[in-house]
Coordinates of C-alpha atoms in Angstrom, one line a residue:
Chain V
X1 CA 75.0 111.8 97.8
X2 CA 76.1 110.5 101.2
X3 CA 74.3 108.5 103.8
X4 CA 75.3 109.1 107.4
X5 CA 74.4 106.9 110.4
X6 CA 74.6 108.7 113.6
X7 CA 74.2 107.2 117.0
X8 CA 72.9 107.4 119.7
X9 CA 69.9 109.2 118.5
X10 CA 69.2 110.5 121.9
X11 CA 70.5 110.2 125.5
X12 CA 70.0 111.4 129.0
X13 CA 73.2 111.7 131.0
X14 CA 74.2 112.7 134.4
X15 CA 76.3 115.9 134.8
X16 CA 80.0 115.2 135.1
X17 CA 79.8 112.2 132.8
X18 CA 81.0 111.9 129.1
X19 CA 79.1 110.8 126.0
X20 CA 80.7 109.7 122.7
X21 CA 78.7 110.1 119.5
X22 CA 79.5 108.1 116.4
X23 CA 79.0 108.8 112.8
X24 CA 79.5 106.3 110.0
X25 CA 79.5 107.5 106.4
X26 CA 78.7 105.2 103.5
X27 CA 81.7 106.6 101.4
X28 CA 85.2 107.9 102.0
X29 CA 85.3 111.6 102.7
X30 CA 88.2 113.9 103.4
X31 CA 86.5 116.0 106.1
X32 CA 83.7 115.5 108.5
X33 CA 82.2 118.3 110.5
X34 CA 80.6 118.4 113.9
X35 CA 77.9 120.8 114.7
X36 CA 75.9 121.8 117.8
X37 CA 72.3 123.0 117.6
X38 CA 71.1 124.5 120.9
X39 CA 67.3 124.7 121.6
X40 CA 65.6 127.1 119.2
X41 CA 68.8 128.0 117.6
X42 CA 70.6 127.3 114.4
X43 CA 73.7 125.2 113.8
X44 CA 77.1 126.1 115.2
X45 CA 80.2 124.4 113.8
X46 CA 82.2 122.8 116.7
X47 CA 85.2 121.4 114.6
X48 CA 86.3 119.8 111.4
X49 CA 87.6 116.3 111.7
X50 CA 90.4 115.4 109.3
X51 CA 91.7 111.8 108.9
X52 CA 95.2 111.5 110.1
X53 CA 95.5 114.8 111.8
X54 CA 94.0 116.7 114.8
X55 CA 90.7 118.2 114.4
X56 CA 90.3 121.9 113.9
X57 CA 88.1 123.6 116.5
X58 CA 86.1 126.8 116.0
X59 CA 86.3 129.7 118.4
X60 CA 84.6 128.8 121.7
X61 CA 85.2 125.1 121.4
X62 CA 88.3 123.2 122.8
X63 CA 89.7 119.7 122.4
X64 CA 89.5 118.9 126.2
X65 CA 85.8 119.5 126.2
X66 CA 85.0 118.0 122.8
X67 CA 87.7 115.5 121.8
X68 CA 87.3 114.1 118.2
X69 CA 88.5 110.9 116.6
X70 CA 89.0 110.3 112.9
X71 CA 90.4 106.8 112.5
X72 CA 89.6 106.5 108.9
X73 CA 87.8 108.1 106.0
X74 CA 84.3 106.8 106.9
X75 CA 84.1 107.2 110.5
X76 CA 84.3 109.9 113.3
X77 CA 83.4 110.3 117.0
X78 CA 82.8 113.3 119.1
X79 CA 82.9 113.1 122.9
X80 CA 81.1 115.6 125.1
X81 CA 83.2 115.6 128.2
X82 CA 82.4 116.4 131.9
X83 CA 78.9 117.4 130.8
X84 CA 76.8 120.1 132.3
X85 CA 73.1 121.0 131.7
X86 CA 74.5 123.8 129.3
X87 CA 75.6 121.0 127.1
X88 CA 72.0 119.9 126.4
X89 CA 71.7 120.3 122.7
X90 CA 71.4 118.4 119.4
X91 CA 74.8 117.3 118.0
X92 CA 75.0 116.6 114.2
X93 CA 77.8 115.4 112.1
X94 CA 78.0 116.2 108.4
X95 CA 79.9 115.7 105.2
X96 CA 80.3 117.8 102.1
X97 CA 79.6 116.7 98.6
X98 CA 82.4 118.4 96.7
X99 CA 81.8 121.7 98.3
X100 CA 78.2 122.0 97.4
X101 CA 75.5 120.1 99.2
X102 CA 76.1 119.1 102.9
X103 CA 74.6 115.9 104.3
X104 CA 73.8 115.4 108.0
X105 CA 73.5 112.5 110.3
X106 CA 70.1 112.2 112.1
X107 CA 71.5 114.1 115.0
X108 CA 72.0 113.2 118.7
X109 CA 69.6 114.8 121.2
X110 CA 71.5 115.1 124.4
X111 CA 69.8 116.0 127.7
X112 CA 72.2 116.6 130.8
X113 CA 70.5 116.3 134.1
Chain T
X1 CA 76.1 141.7 113.6
X2 CA 75.5 138.0 112.9
X3 CA 77.1 136.6 109.8
X4 CA 73.8 135.4 108.4
X5 CA 70.5 137.0 109.5
X6 CA 67.0 135.8 108.6
X7 CA 63.6 137.1 109.2
X8 CA 62.8 136.1 112.8
X9 CA 59.4 134.4 112.1
X10 CA 57.4 132.4 112.8
X11 CA 55.3 132.8 109.6
X12 CA 51.7 131.4 109.9
X13 CA 50.0 131.3 106.5
X14 CA 46.9 129.6 105.1
X15 CA 47.2 126.8 102.4
X16 CA 47.8 128.4 99.0
X17 CA 49.4 131.5 100.3
X18 CA 52.7 132.9 98.8
X19 CA 55.4 133.5 101.4
X20 CA 58.8 135.1 101.1
X21 CA 61.8 134.6 103.3
X22 CA 64.7 137.2 103.4
X23 CA 68.3 136.7 104.5
X24 CA 71.4 138.9 104.6
X25 CA 74.9 138.0 105.0
X26 CA 78.0 140.1 106.1
X27 CA 80.9 138.4 104.3
X28 CA 81.1 139.8 100.8
X29 CA 83.7 137.1 100.0
X30 CA 81.1 134.4 100.4
X31 CA 81.1 131.9 97.6
X32 CA 78.0 129.9 97.6
X33 CA 74.5 130.1 99.0
X34 CA 71.7 127.7 99.9
X35 CA 68.4 127.2 101.4
X36 CA 68.1 124.2 103.8
X37 CA 64.8 122.8 105.2
X38 CA 64.7 121.3 108.7
X39 CA 61.7 119.5 109.9
X40 CA 60.9 119.3 113.6
X41 CA 63.4 117.0 115.3
X42 CA 65.1 116.1 112.0
X43 CA 68.4 117.0 110.4
X44 CA 68.6 119.8 107.9
X45 CA 68.2 118.8 104.2
X46 CA 69.2 120.9 101.1
X47 CA 66.1 122.6 99.6
X48 CA 67.9 124.4 96.8
X49 CA 71.2 126.2 95.9
X50 CA 70.9 130.0 95.1
X51 CA 72.5 131.5 92.1
X52 CA 72.9 135.2 91.0
X53 CA 70.7 134.4 88.0
X54 CA 68.0 133.2 90.3
X55 CA 66.6 129.7 90.2
X56 CA 63.4 128.0 90.4
X57 CA 62.2 124.5 91.4
X58 CA 58.6 124.0 91.1
X59 CA 56.8 126.4 93.6
X60 CA 60.1 127.4 95.1
X61 CA 62.2 130.4 93.7
X62 CA 65.5 131.5 95.2
X63 CA 67.3 134.7 94.3
X64 CA 70.7 136.2 95.2
X65 CA 71.7 139.8 95.1
X66 CA 75.5 139.8 95.7
X67 CA 75.6 143.7 95.6
X68 CA 73.2 144.0 98.5
X69 CA 74.4 140.7 100.1
X70 CA 70.8 139.5 100.1
X71 CA 69.1 136.2 99.5
X72 CA 65.5 135.3 99.3
X73 CA 63.2 132.3 99.1
X74 CA 59.7 132.5 97.7
X75 CA 57.2 129.7 98.1
X76 CA 54.1 129.8 95.9
X77 CA 50.8 128.0 96.6
X78 CA 52.1 126.8 100.0
X79 CA 51.1 123.3 101.2
X80 CA 50.6 121.9 104.6
X81 CA 53.8 119.8 104.0
X82 CA 55.9 123.0 103.6
X83 CA 55.7 123.6 107.4
X84 CA 59.3 123.4 108.6
X85 CA 62.1 125.7 109.6
X86 CA 64.0 127.2 106.5
X87 CA 67.7 127.9 107.1
X88 CA 69.7 130.4 105.0
X89 CA 73.2 129.0 104.5
X90 CA 76.3 130.7 103.2
X91 CA 79.6 129.2 102.4
X92 CA 82.8 131.2 102.8
X93 CA 85.2 128.3 103.5
X94 CA 82.9 126.9 106.1
X95 CA 79.1 126.7 106.1
X96 CA 77.4 129.6 108.2
X97 CA 73.7 129.0 109.1
X98 CA 71.2 131.6 109.8
X99 CA 69.0 131.2 112.8
X100 CA 66.2 129.8 110.7
X101 CA 62.6 131.1 109.9
X102 CA 59.8 128.9 111.0
X103 CA 56.9 128.4 108.6
X104 CA 53.6 127.0 109.6
X105 CA 51.0 126.4 106.9
X106 CA 47.4 126.0 108.2
X107 CA 44.4 124.4 106.5

């Protein structure tokens, strides 16, 4: 199993600002994943964060809007840049356990006003 | 068509009821299948994996029909604590989540 510490747990931000979300894993993992869960909807993969290379973004998500860092095998950050109210959502980081079970951080509930 | 589709819900059932959730997926090359549970304002957690032979864990039974690209979850003798959103999840490279089916078990 994996234990993920994600912070902040929630934030209220002004439009046009940026927020960086951090995830710390208790073990070394090759890939970390960032998801968005909009109100009343399911999880959508934003990008896969690989250590030592650029993140791989899914269709509809771009690096300028969601820059990701992966400085080592236990840590990653996601920044939500130039925020608008449409970015209000829950953001979750995740790791896989050998391709079977996925473990999630507690989530960051973001409200943009 | 969504890659993973679930019953829209919500399901409101009395304690002790049996409830079944259905899920279909579009990618026939999908490799593995799961049901996750998400409590309100919490992160998703694995409930059980789903195998072609079917699998059971206490009151929960999951089944997979690869030919029909269909997954099900049966909950018997439902408890108040079963109230949550149940996510059907399919892996074909990356994880694809269904939109979730909300279950509310009432006394």
